[in-house]
Short mmCIF file of C-alpha atoms in Angstrom, two decimals:
data_model
loop_
_atom_site.label_atom_id
_atom_site.label_comp_id
_atom_site.label_asym_id
_atom_site.label_seq_id
_atom_site.Cartn_x
_atom_site.Cartn_y
_atom_site.Cartn_z
CA MET A 19 -6.93 22.18 -12.26
CA ASN A 20 -5.28 20.25 -15.00
CA GLY A 21 -2.68 17.74 -14.95
CA LEU A 22 -0.03 20.08 -15.08
CA ASP A 23 -0.99 22.02 -12.41
CA TYR A 24 -0.63 19.25 -10.13
CA LEU A 25 2.90 18.49 -11.10
CA ASP A 26 3.93 22.31 -10.67
CA LEU A 27 2.65 21.88 -7.00
CA LEU A 28 4.60 18.71 -6.32
CA LYS A 29 8.07 20.50 -7.45
CA ASN A 30 10.47 20.12 -4.74
CA HIS A 31 7.82 18.52 -2.32
CA ILE A 32 9.25 14.93 -2.66
CA ASP A 33 12.47 14.59 -0.81
CA ILE A 34 14.04 11.57 -2.41
CA THR A 35 16.25 11.31 0.82
CA ARG A 36 13.18 9.80 2.57
CA VAL A 37 11.08 8.34 -0.07
CA PRO A 38 12.29 6.67 -3.61
CA PHE A 39 11.93 8.29 -7.05
CA SER A 40 10.34 5.57 -8.99
CA ASP A 41 7.30 5.21 -11.35
CA ARG A 42 4.12 3.65 -11.86
CA GLY A 43 4.97 -0.10 -11.98
CA SER A 44 8.54 0.07 -11.43
CA ARG A 45 10.59 -2.09 -8.74
CA LEU A 46 13.47 0.51 -8.68
CA LEU A 47 13.83 2.91 -6.18
CA VAL A 48 15.91 6.00 -6.63
CA PHE A 49 17.20 7.55 -3.31
CA ARG A 50 20.01 10.31 -2.33
CA TYR A 51 22.36 10.12 0.09
CA PRO A 52 21.55 12.42 2.92
CA GLN A 53 24.24 15.52 2.46
CA LEU A 54 25.91 14.08 -0.42
CA SER A 55 25.57 14.27 -4.21
CA GLY A 56 25.27 10.76 -4.88
CA LEU A 57 22.28 8.38 -5.37
CA TYR A 58 21.62 4.82 -4.67
CA VAL A 59 18.97 2.35 -5.85
CA LYS A 60 17.30 -0.22 -3.98
CA LEU A 61 14.72 -2.67 -5.24
CA ALA A 62 11.08 -3.35 -4.45
CA GLU A 63 11.28 -6.94 -4.21
CA ARG A 64 11.70 -9.26 -1.33
CA LEU A 65 13.79 -11.69 -3.39
CA THR A 66 13.25 -14.77 -0.99
CA GLN A 67 15.17 -16.92 -3.31
CA LEU A 68 18.02 -15.47 -1.70
CA GLU A 69 17.12 -15.24 1.68
CA SER A 70 13.79 -17.28 3.34
CA ASP A 71 12.84 -15.08 5.61
CA ILE A 72 10.13 -12.83 4.30
CA GLU A 73 11.50 -9.71 6.15
CA ALA A 74 15.34 -9.97 5.26
CA TYR A 75 14.71 -7.57 2.46
CA LEU A 76 14.14 -4.56 5.18
CA HIS A 77 18.13 -4.77 5.79
CA ARG A 78 19.35 -6.01 2.59
CA PRO A 79 21.90 -3.11 1.39
CA PRO A 80 21.06 -1.22 -2.10
CA PHE A 81 21.64 -3.03 -5.29
CA ILE A 82 23.26 -0.15 -6.66
CA GLN A 83 25.49 2.03 -4.28
CA GLY A 84 27.72 5.38 -4.87
CA LEU A 85 26.15 6.60 -7.82
CA TYR A 86 27.93 9.82 -8.65
CA LEU A 87 28.19 12.44 -11.64
CA THR A 88 31.61 13.11 -12.79
CA ASP A 89 33.65 15.66 -14.74
CA GLN A 90 36.00 14.58 -17.94
CA ASP A 91 38.60 13.95 -15.15
CA GLY A 92 36.42 11.74 -13.12
CA ALA A 93 35.74 13.99 -10.40
CA GLU A 94 32.55 14.11 -8.16
CA LEU A 95 30.07 16.54 -9.24
CA ASP A 96 28.49 18.18 -6.42
CA PHE A 97 24.70 19.19 -7.29
CA GLU A 98 21.80 21.15 -6.30
CA MET A 99 18.67 19.20 -6.90
CA ASP A 100 14.84 19.83 -7.98
CA THR A 101 12.59 17.09 -7.61
CA SER A 102 9.33 16.27 -9.55
CA PRO A 103 7.08 13.20 -10.22
CA SER A 104 8.43 12.85 -13.73
CA VAL A 105 12.23 14.24 -13.60
CA ILE A 106 14.92 14.88 -11.02
CA THR A 107 17.12 17.84 -12.29
CA PHE A 108 20.76 18.03 -11.10
CA HIS A 109 22.44 21.46 -11.16
CA THR A 110 25.91 21.19 -11.58
CA ARG A 111 28.94 23.21 -12.72
CA ILE A 112 29.35 21.91 -15.69
CA GLY A 113 25.43 22.01 -16.36
CA ASP A 114 22.13 20.44 -15.55
CA PHE A 115 21.97 16.71 -15.96
CA TYR A 116 18.21 15.05 -15.30
CA LEU A 117 16.88 11.21 -14.32
CA THR A 118 13.50 9.94 -15.48
CA PHE A 119 12.19 6.44 -16.11
CA GLN A 120 12.71 5.27 -19.89
CA ASP A 121 10.62 2.64 -18.72
CA GLU A 122 9.49 0.60 -15.18
CA ARG A 123 13.02 -1.26 -15.43
CA SER A 124 15.46 1.64 -17.11
CA LEU A 125 16.90 5.14 -15.47
CA SER A 126 17.21 7.31 -18.36
CA PHE A 127 20.04 9.93 -17.43
CA GLY A 128 20.26 13.30 -19.45
CA TYR A 129 23.40 14.81 -20.11
CA PRO A 130 24.27 18.42 -20.95
CA PRO A 131 24.85 18.98 -24.45
CA ASP A 132 28.25 19.00 -25.95
CA VAL A 133 30.19 18.02 -22.72
CA ARG A 134 32.58 15.30 -21.82
CA ALA A 135 30.98 13.78 -18.57
CA GLY A 136 30.84 10.60 -16.56
CA MET A 137 29.32 8.49 -14.32
CA ARG A 138 30.81 6.01 -11.25
CA PHE A 139 28.45 3.75 -9.29
CA ARG A 140 29.07 0.19 -7.72
CA VAL A 141 26.64 -2.85 -8.24
CA PHE A 142 25.91 -5.56 -6.45
CA PRO A 143 24.47 -8.39 -9.06
CA GLN A 144 25.12 -11.27 -7.03
CA TYR A 145 24.21 -12.52 -3.47
CA TRP A 146 26.96 -14.64 -1.64
CA LYS A 147 26.96 -15.78 2.15
CA SER A 148 28.92 -18.36 3.72
CA THR A 149 27.24 -21.68 5.28
CA PRO A 150 28.05 -24.11 7.82
CA GLN A 151 28.87 -26.16 4.70
CA GLY A 152 30.61 -23.97 2.51
CA GLY A 153 29.06 -21.10 0.51
CA LYS A 154 26.77 -20.20 -1.83
CA PHE A 155 26.21 -17.55 -4.68
CA MET A 156 23.19 -16.92 -6.50
CA SER A 157 22.42 -14.25 -8.91
CA VAL A 158 20.17 -11.04 -7.89
CA ARG A 159 19.50 -9.08 -11.05
CA ASN A 160 20.70 -8.70 -14.36
CA VAL A 161 21.88 -4.92 -15.25
CA THR A 162 22.74 -3.19 -18.43
CA TYR A 163 24.41 0.49 -19.04
CA SER A 164 24.59 1.98 -22.44
CA THR A 165 24.23 5.65 -23.80
CA THR A 166 23.83 7.13 -26.88
CA GLY A 167 26.75 9.28 -26.78
CA VAL A 168 30.11 8.30 -27.73
CA LEU A 169 31.74 6.12 -24.82
CA GLU A 170 34.85 7.36 -24.00
CA ARG A 171 35.75 5.19 -21.31
CA ASN A 172 34.54 1.98 -19.81
CA GLN A 173 36.10 0.41 -16.90
CA ILE A 174 34.60 -2.25 -14.78
CA THR A 175 36.70 -2.90 -11.56
CA PRO A 176 35.78 -6.15 -9.17
CA VAL A 177 35.02 -4.66 -5.58
CA GLU A 178 34.02 -6.39 -2.49
CA GLY A 179 30.80 -8.12 -3.30
CA GLY A 180 30.45 -6.42 -6.50
CA TYR A 181 31.99 -4.22 -9.68
CA GLU A 182 32.82 -0.36 -9.77
CA VAL A 183 31.51 0.79 -13.14
CA ASP A 184 33.50 4.06 -14.31
CA ILE A 185 32.32 5.66 -17.78
CA LEU A 186 33.11 8.76 -19.31
CA VAL A 187 30.76 9.90 -22.42
CA SER A 188 30.94 12.70 -24.80
CA SER A 189 27.62 13.95 -24.96
CA GLY A 190 26.79 15.36 -27.96
CA GLN A 191 23.21 16.44 -28.30
CA ASP A 192 20.04 14.74 -26.14
CA CYS A 193 22.62 12.18 -24.86
CA ALA A 194 20.99 9.80 -22.51
CA VAL A 195 22.91 7.20 -20.28
CA THR A 196 20.84 4.17 -19.37
CA ILE A 197 20.61 1.67 -16.38
CA SER A 198 18.57 -1.28 -16.97
CA ILE A 199 17.71 -3.59 -14.29
CA GLN A 200 16.31 -6.79 -15.23
CA PRO A 201 15.07 -10.09 -13.33
CA SER A 202 16.01 -11.92 -16.59
CA GLN A 203 18.00 -11.81 -19.76
CA GLN A 204 16.63 -9.36 -22.33
CA PRO A 205 17.11 -8.82 -26.10
CA GLU A 206 18.99 -5.89 -26.63
CA GLN A 207 17.07 -2.56 -25.64
CA ILE A 208 16.51 0.44 -27.81
CA ILE A 209 18.00 3.38 -25.76
CA LYS A 210 16.04 6.54 -26.58
CA PRO A 211 16.95 9.93 -26.58
CA PHE A 212 16.89 11.51 -23.56
CA SER A 213 14.10 14.14 -24.52
CA MET A 214 12.14 11.25 -26.04
CA ALA A 215 12.07 9.15 -22.62
CA LEU A 216 11.52 12.52 -20.68
CA GLN A 217 8.48 13.58 -22.77
CA ALA A 218 6.81 10.11 -22.38
CA ALA A 219 7.47 10.27 -18.61
CA GLN A 220 5.90 13.86 -18.33
CA GLN A 221 2.82 12.55 -20.37
CA ARG A 222 2.18 9.45 -18.50
CA TRP A 223 1.95 11.76 -15.01
CA LYS A 224 -0.06 14.49 -16.93
CA ASN A 225 -2.45 11.81 -17.56
CA TRP A 226 -2.38 10.04 -14.24
CA PHE A 227 -3.19 13.85 -12.59
CA GLY A 228 -5.59 14.95 -15.28
CA ARG A 229 -8.16 12.43 -14.45
CA VAL A 230 -7.87 13.21 -10.50
CA PRO A 231 -11.42 14.59 -9.04
CA PRO A 232 -11.22 18.31 -8.23
CA VAL A 233 -10.39 19.17 -4.67
CA GLN A 234 -10.63 22.43 -2.37
CA PRO A 235 -7.83 24.71 -2.89
CA GLN A 236 -6.54 24.41 0.42
CA TYR A 237 -5.90 20.80 0.04
CA GLN A 238 -4.87 20.96 -3.24
CA ARG A 239 -0.86 20.22 -2.46
CA THR A 240 -1.39 17.54 -0.12
CA TYR A 241 -3.91 15.96 -2.59
CA ALA A 242 -1.58 15.95 -5.05
CA TYR A 243 1.07 14.38 -3.07
CA ALA A 244 -1.56 11.66 -1.92
CA TRP A 245 -2.17 10.94 -5.68
CA TRP A 246 1.56 10.89 -6.54
CA VAL A 247 1.74 8.03 -3.78
CA MET A 248 -1.23 6.16 -5.31
CA ALA A 249 0.84 5.85 -8.32
CA ASN A 250 4.59 5.64 -7.33
CA ASN A 251 3.51 2.49 -5.39
CA LEU A 252 2.04 0.83 -7.87
CA ILE A 253 4.12 -2.37 -8.76
CA SER A 254 3.96 -4.05 -11.99
CA PRO A 255 2.46 -7.96 -12.21
CA GLN A 256 5.67 -10.74 -11.01
CA GLY A 257 5.28 -14.15 -9.60
CA MET A 258 2.27 -14.40 -7.41
CA VAL A 259 1.35 -10.37 -7.70
CA THR A 260 -0.80 -11.08 -11.02
CA MET A 261 -2.35 -7.75 -11.31
CA GLU A 262 -0.86 -4.25 -11.17
CA ALA A 263 -1.58 -3.41 -7.68
CA MET A 264 -0.62 -0.83 -5.05
CA ALA A 265 2.14 -1.91 -2.36
CA PRO A 266 1.75 0.38 1.09
CA SER A 267 5.23 1.05 0.53
CA LYS A 268 7.84 -0.07 -2.11
CA LEU A 269 10.43 0.12 0.79
CA ASN A 270 9.11 -1.45 3.85
CA TYR A 271 5.84 -3.06 2.75
CA VAL A 272 6.60 -4.72 -0.42
CA GLY A 273 3.44 -6.54 -1.40
CA LEU A 274 -0.35 -6.75 -1.28
CA TRP A 275 -2.26 -6.55 2.16
CA LEU A 276 -5.74 -7.66 2.15
CA TRP A 277 -8.00 -4.68 3.85
CA ASP A 278 -5.03 -2.40 2.13
CA ASN A 279 -6.01 -3.41 -1.30
CA ALA A 280 -9.89 -3.01 -0.72
CA LEU A 281 -9.03 0.45 0.41
CA HIS A 282 -6.87 1.20 -2.15
CA ALA A 283 -9.70 0.33 -4.67
CA LEU A 284 -11.93 3.09 -3.21
CA ALA A 285 -9.36 5.85 -4.72
CA TYR A 286 -8.61 4.29 -7.83
CA ARG A 287 -12.49 4.25 -8.83
CA HIS A 288 -12.18 8.09 -9.11
CA ILE A 289 -9.60 7.68 -12.08
CA ASP A 290 -9.28 3.86 -13.12
CA ALA A 291 -12.20 1.59 -12.46
CA ASP A 292 -10.32 -1.42 -14.02
CA LEU A 293 -7.18 -0.53 -11.66
CA ALA A 294 -9.34 -0.54 -8.72
CA ARG A 295 -11.11 -3.75 -9.76
CA ASN A 296 -7.65 -5.36 -9.93
CA GLN A 297 -6.94 -4.37 -6.65
CA ILE A 298 -9.93 -6.93 -5.42
CA ARG A 299 -9.16 -9.58 -8.21
CA SER A 300 -5.87 -9.62 -7.30
CA MET A 301 -6.47 -10.77 -3.66
CA LEU A 302 -9.64 -13.10 -4.56
CA ALA A 303 -6.60 -14.79 -7.24
CA HIS A 304 -4.97 -16.42 -3.96
CA GLN A 305 -8.27 -17.66 -2.08
CA LEU A 306 -7.71 -21.12 -0.12
CA PRO A 307 -9.55 -23.86 -0.84
CA ASN A 308 -11.62 -23.52 2.70
CA GLY A 309 -12.43 -19.82 1.57
CA MET A 310 -9.98 -17.89 3.63
CA LEU A 311 -8.21 -15.25 1.99
CA PRO A 312 -4.58 -14.67 2.81
CA ASP A 313 -3.36 -11.67 4.80
CA ALA A 314 -0.78 -10.72 1.79
CA VAL A 315 0.70 -11.34 -1.51
CA PHE A 316 4.00 -10.89 -2.69
CA ASP A 317 5.90 -11.83 -5.80
CA ASP A 318 7.30 -15.33 -4.14
CA GLY A 319 4.19 -16.44 -2.06
CA VAL A 320 1.45 -15.61 0.01
CA VAL A 321 0.97 -15.05 4.04
CA ALA A 322 -1.71 -17.25 5.35
CA SER A 323 -0.01 -17.85 8.54
CA ILE A 324 2.66 -16.56 10.78
CA ASP A 325 4.39 -17.16 13.71
CA HIS A 326 4.73 -13.88 15.37
CA PRO A 327 3.66 -12.67 18.30
CA ILE A 328 1.53 -16.13 18.15
CA THR A 329 1.53 -19.07 15.77
CA GLY A 330 -1.88 -18.92 13.86
CA GLU A 331 -3.57 -18.33 10.64
CA VAL A 332 -3.59 -14.80 9.34
CA THR A 333 -6.00 -12.53 7.31
CA LYS A 334 -7.31 -9.26 7.60
CA PRO A 335 -11.09 -7.86 8.14
CA PRO A 336 -13.81 -8.62 5.46
CA ILE A 337 -14.65 -5.41 3.36
CA LEU A 338 -13.70 -6.60 0.05
CA ALA A 339 -17.66 -6.95 -0.71
CA TRP A 340 -18.26 -3.45 0.43
CA SER A 341 -15.41 -2.06 -1.61
CA ALA A 342 -16.41 -3.79 -4.68
CA LEU A 343 -20.22 -2.32 -4.22
CA LYS A 344 -18.72 1.17 -3.85
CA LEU A 345 -16.65 0.58 -7.03
CA HIS A 346 -20.02 -0.66 -8.67
CA GLU A 347 -21.63 2.94 -7.52
CA THR A 348 -19.10 4.64 -9.48
CA ASP A 349 -18.57 2.51 -12.40
CA PRO A 350 -21.30 -0.07 -12.61
CA ASP A 351 -19.91 -3.80 -13.93
CA LEU A 352 -22.77 -6.38 -13.34
CA GLN A 353 -20.08 -9.08 -15.10
CA PHE A 354 -17.39 -8.18 -12.51
CA LEU A 355 -20.27 -8.46 -9.51
CA GLN A 356 -20.93 -11.90 -10.74
CA GLU A 357 -17.12 -12.69 -10.98
CA ILE A 358 -16.53 -12.00 -7.28
CA TYR A 359 -19.99 -12.86 -5.85
CA VAL A 360 -18.98 -17.09 -5.13
CA PRO A 361 -15.52 -15.88 -3.62
CA LEU A 362 -16.93 -13.61 -1.61
CA VAL A 363 -19.82 -16.10 -0.33
CA ARG A 364 -16.85 -18.70 0.42
CA LEU A 365 -14.88 -15.96 2.23
CA ASN A 366 -18.20 -15.03 4.66
CA ALA A 367 -18.66 -18.81 5.09
CA TRP A 368 -14.79 -19.35 5.94
CA TRP A 369 -15.50 -16.53 8.89
CA PHE A 370 -18.41 -17.89 10.21
CA SER A 371 -17.32 -21.60 10.26
CA MET A 372 -13.86 -21.56 11.33
CA ASN A 373 -13.74 -18.77 13.68
CA ASP A 374 -16.10 -19.36 16.00
CA ASP A 375 -15.09 -21.87 18.58
CA ASP A 376 -18.39 -21.52 20.88
CA GLY A 377 -20.73 -21.72 18.17
CA ASP A 378 -22.58 -19.06 19.13
CA GLY A 379 -23.06 -16.99 15.85
CA LEU A 380 -20.42 -14.45 16.69
CA ALA A 381 -17.07 -14.83 14.96
CA GLN A 382 -13.58 -14.04 16.50
CA TYR A 383 -10.28 -13.22 15.70
CA ASN A 384 -7.71 -16.06 16.01
CA HIS A 385 -4.53 -13.87 15.58
CA PRO A 386 -3.94 -9.86 16.39
CA TYR A 387 -2.70 -9.47 13.26
CA SER A 388 -6.28 -10.44 11.32
CA SER A 389 -7.85 -7.62 12.95
CA GLY A 390 -5.73 -5.12 11.09
CA LEU A 391 -4.89 -3.25 14.55
CA ASP A 392 -1.72 -5.54 15.28
CA ASP A 393 -0.56 -3.88 18.36
CA SER A 394 -4.09 -2.49 19.85
CA PRO A 395 -4.26 -3.17 23.76
CA LEU A 396 -7.73 -4.90 22.67
CA TRP A 397 -5.00 -8.09 22.37
CA ASP A 398 -3.23 -7.81 25.42
CA GLU A 399 -5.00 -10.07 27.14
CA GLY A 400 -4.18 -12.87 24.73
CA MET A 401 -6.52 -14.55 21.82
CA PRO A 402 -8.91 -15.54 20.60
CA VAL A 403 -11.09 -12.43 21.07
CA GLU A 404 -14.67 -12.07 19.86
CA SER A 405 -14.75 -8.35 18.80
CA PRO A 406 -17.48 -5.99 18.05
CA ASP A 407 -15.38 -4.83 15.08
CA LEU A 408 -15.24 -7.88 12.86
CA ASN A 409 -19.00 -8.76 13.58
CA THR A 410 -19.65 -5.56 12.26
CA TYR A 411 -17.66 -5.89 8.95
CA LEU A 412 -19.67 -9.24 8.74
CA HIS A 413 -22.80 -7.59 9.37
CA ASN A 414 -21.66 -5.12 6.25
CA GLN A 415 -20.33 -7.55 4.19
CA MET A 416 -23.89 -9.39 4.16
CA ILE A 417 -25.65 -6.66 3.53
CA CYS A 418 -23.16 -5.90 0.20
CA LEU A 419 -23.80 -9.42 -0.58
CA ALA A 420 -27.63 -8.94 -0.48
CA GLN A 421 -27.39 -6.02 -2.46
CA ILE A 422 -25.12 -7.94 -5.34
CA ALA A 423 -27.41 -10.63 -5.18
CA ASP A 424 -30.08 -8.26 -6.05
CA LYS A 425 -28.28 -6.84 -8.75
CA LEU A 426 -27.72 -10.17 -10.14
CA ASN A 427 -31.57 -11.21 -9.83
CA MET A 428 -30.96 -13.51 -7.06
CA GLN A 429 -33.67 -12.09 -4.63
CA THR A 430 -34.12 -15.36 -2.54
CA GLU A 431 -30.55 -15.12 -1.42
CA ALA A 432 -30.75 -11.37 -0.90
CA ALA A 433 -33.21 -11.84 1.53
CA MET A 434 -31.41 -14.70 3.06
CA TRP A 435 -28.02 -12.27 3.43
CA ARG A 436 -30.51 -9.49 4.97
CA ARG A 437 -32.10 -12.03 7.67
CA ARG A 438 -28.59 -13.16 8.49
CA ALA A 439 -27.16 -9.54 8.87
CA ALA A 440 -29.92 -8.69 11.14
CA SER A 441 -29.62 -11.40 13.23
CA LEU A 442 -25.95 -10.99 13.63
CA VAL A 443 -26.83 -7.10 15.06
CA GLN A 444 -28.93 -8.79 17.94
CA ARG A 445 -26.45 -11.16 18.65
CA MET A 446 -23.82 -8.44 19.21
CA ILE A 447 -26.11 -6.70 21.45
CA GLN A 448 -27.14 -9.85 23.08
CA ASP A 449 -23.45 -10.48 23.81
CA PHE A 450 -21.06 -7.32 23.60
CA TRP A 451 -23.54 -4.34 24.80
CA ASP A 452 -23.13 -3.10 28.13
CA PRO A 453 -25.80 -0.36 28.78
CA GLU A 454 -23.72 0.82 31.92
CA ALA A 455 -20.83 1.69 30.15
CA GLY A 456 -22.62 2.73 26.94
CA LEU A 457 -19.92 0.21 24.97
CA PHE A 458 -19.84 -2.66 22.82
CA TRP A 459 -16.97 -4.75 24.72
CA ALA A 460 -14.96 -7.17 22.83
CA LEU A 461 -14.92 -10.42 24.65
CA ARG A 462 -11.95 -12.81 25.99
CA ASP A 463 -13.04 -16.16 27.32
CA GLU A 464 -16.51 -14.58 27.43
CA LYS A 465 -15.17 -11.51 29.48
CA PRO A 466 -15.23 -8.16 28.59
CA VAL A 467 -11.85 -6.88 27.44
CA ARG A 468 -12.33 -3.57 29.10
CA VAL A 469 -10.03 -1.35 26.57
CA VAL A 470 -12.04 1.73 25.07
CA THR A 471 -11.46 2.22 21.61
CA PRO A 472 -13.56 3.56 18.23
CA PHE A 473 -13.76 -0.07 17.77
CA ASN A 474 -16.29 -0.53 20.89
CA LEU A 475 -18.74 1.84 18.84
CA LEU A 476 -18.11 0.64 15.32
CA PRO A 477 -21.26 -1.12 15.49
CA LEU A 478 -22.84 2.24 14.62
CA TRP A 479 -21.87 1.37 11.11
CA THR A 480 -24.65 -1.42 10.83
CA GLY A 481 -27.42 1.60 10.80
CA SER A 482 -29.55 -0.82 12.62
CA LEU A 483 -29.18 -0.14 16.28
CA PRO A 484 -31.94 1.12 18.64
CA GLN A 485 -32.17 4.70 19.56
CA GLU A 486 -31.41 3.72 23.50
CA ILE A 487 -28.00 2.21 21.94
CA THR A 488 -27.14 4.88 19.23
CA VAL A 489 -27.34 7.84 21.60
CA PRO A 490 -24.56 6.76 24.16
CA LEU A 491 -22.36 5.30 21.60
CA LEU A 492 -22.63 8.83 19.85
CA ASN A 493 -22.13 10.66 23.19
CA HIS A 494 -18.89 8.71 23.52
CA LEU A 495 -17.56 9.24 19.89
CA THR A 496 -18.55 13.03 20.18
CA ASN A 497 -16.71 13.48 23.76
CA PRO A 498 -13.72 15.64 23.28
CA ARG A 499 -11.83 13.77 26.21
CA GLU A 500 -12.18 10.48 24.39
CA PHE A 501 -12.46 10.63 20.78
CA TRP A 502 -13.56 14.00 19.34
CA GLY A 503 -11.26 16.87 18.62
CA ALA A 504 -9.28 18.79 16.04
CA TYR A 505 -7.79 15.32 15.21
CA CYS A 506 -9.96 12.58 15.83
CA LEU A 507 -10.48 9.41 15.99
CA PRO A 508 -7.33 8.21 18.15
CA THR A 509 -7.47 4.29 17.90
CA VAL A 510 -7.76 4.16 21.81
CA ALA A 511 -9.73 6.78 23.85
CA ARG A 512 -7.41 9.25 25.35
CA THR A 513 -8.91 8.58 28.74
CA ASP A 514 -8.05 4.79 28.46
CA ARG A 515 -4.91 3.81 30.32
CA HIS A 516 -3.47 2.00 27.07
CA TYR A 517 -3.50 5.51 25.18
CA ASP A 518 -0.28 5.85 23.39
CA PRO A 519 -0.11 8.47 20.43
CA GLU A 520 3.20 7.16 19.66
CA THR A 521 2.35 3.59 18.82
CA MET A 522 0.72 2.53 15.90
CA TRP A 523 -2.92 1.06 16.83
CA ARG A 524 -2.67 2.39 20.29
CA GLY A 525 -3.51 6.11 19.83
CA PRO A 526 -2.60 7.26 16.35
CA VAL A 527 -5.34 8.25 14.00
CA TRP A 528 -5.97 6.16 10.93
CA ALA A 529 -7.73 7.58 7.57
CA ASN A 530 -9.65 4.16 7.24
CA VAL A 531 -11.31 4.17 10.67
CA ASN A 532 -12.11 7.81 10.19
CA TYR A 533 -13.87 6.69 6.71
CA PHE A 534 -15.85 4.19 8.10
CA PHE A 535 -17.08 6.13 11.05
CA ILE A 536 -17.97 9.04 8.27
CA GLU A 537 -20.23 6.46 6.47
CA ALA A 538 -21.49 5.07 10.30
CA LEU A 539 -22.53 9.09 11.02
CA GLN A 540 -24.06 9.11 7.56
CA LYS A 541 -26.30 6.10 8.10
CA VAL A 542 -27.42 6.95 11.22
CA GLY A 543 -28.49 10.36 10.01
CA LYS A 544 -25.76 12.50 11.47
CA GLY A 545 -24.46 14.30 8.61
CA ASP A 546 -23.09 17.29 10.03
CA LEU A 547 -21.00 15.41 12.37
CA ALA A 548 -19.48 13.44 9.39
CA ALA A 549 -18.89 16.34 7.64
CA GLU A 550 -16.67 17.47 10.71
#
């Protein structure tokens, strides 16, 4: 399939009442009101200078509200809508209108030829609130609207908290009405005729989909949607976000998360190796002096500690070295490996020096969120917890560091990393392995946390376990009452009393967990199970 074929598959497959119409790098999110012929625009920005609560943006109202296309008399136009990655088409009684991105900060509306038609919207460019001492007003973002047509009416009316804009345009040919939202005052922008903006947007998306690897026909539509998300969720550099990177959601998770970025790099390596490398760089750029990497990075700061559900430092599992090495397999770059090697060594040292209270050589999670398994029942009894999954990640990290050291001609260091990795496996067997249960238990205060999850089986991924351990782990993994079946692997065994398929890490299936186990099964010679 070519890029155009994937675009065709996505026609009307994007529901903008639920997910935003956006563009690569853009912070503008366009939604349709359910059951109404109107739009609103939210910002993919936390804007903590307005409210210090880093989650306040989740409840902030749209920046532009009540955006309606109107006829020459100012009556709102009902529309039927077609969606695609590059353009939204609005079918109205006076002709077809269109919406695309002129650039990442500018929306471009295309008008039917030779009509008198308008637009009405409310914009809220200031933030204000009362305080015990008085009140405050702050600028949110700057807004510019303009047209290539003839502007016949241009009314701006103050409304509570903002302004209502009402314009009427004589469209002529190839008319565009643009709305630009900028973080600062910008030089006067050149407004492109709509056809130019649309052609550029279509070419951007065609180029994007033209690079994706092939997939079997039965998966093509879902595959195309996934690659659309991978582009649509990219945010441009701003503030502490130093490189173009993917937010898990431009609506609800605006920022970069440590292991999310590592996993995003696995996908991007297939179409743009530099973009993949930048997912890793954008997290290493904020390494703390002690070697720790923060949990998350957003425009206005980093999240390296948090006060809920307990107070503590917060990070994510150490999988960057593994991700970087997989990227190197598809696009070798020794200079990049040299760039990241020392930061990854420092990260490894932090895990063992600052997260091993009893000094037994097994690292612990000090905060539930550092596991990436936020609400897993593994943490119900409290923290810290020495966990087999964390120590498996660390084993794999040291094996990857050994391979990187080999490639950089540092054979002595490579041998050291392999010795340490082998020693860690033996420590896990000694402290975590329960031959009667056939599981590796997590430990809280040296006592087993008797919750059965795939993470009790994850040491399979080391590829270094003896058969007498590998076999019972595989028996658990392939037991359809526990983990196997049409939808594997649940994040808590179906037979465990904590299993809840409706709660994030207490039952639902996650793609990254399955990916880890696919690789684990391949390592232990079970390629048939991995394929299944």
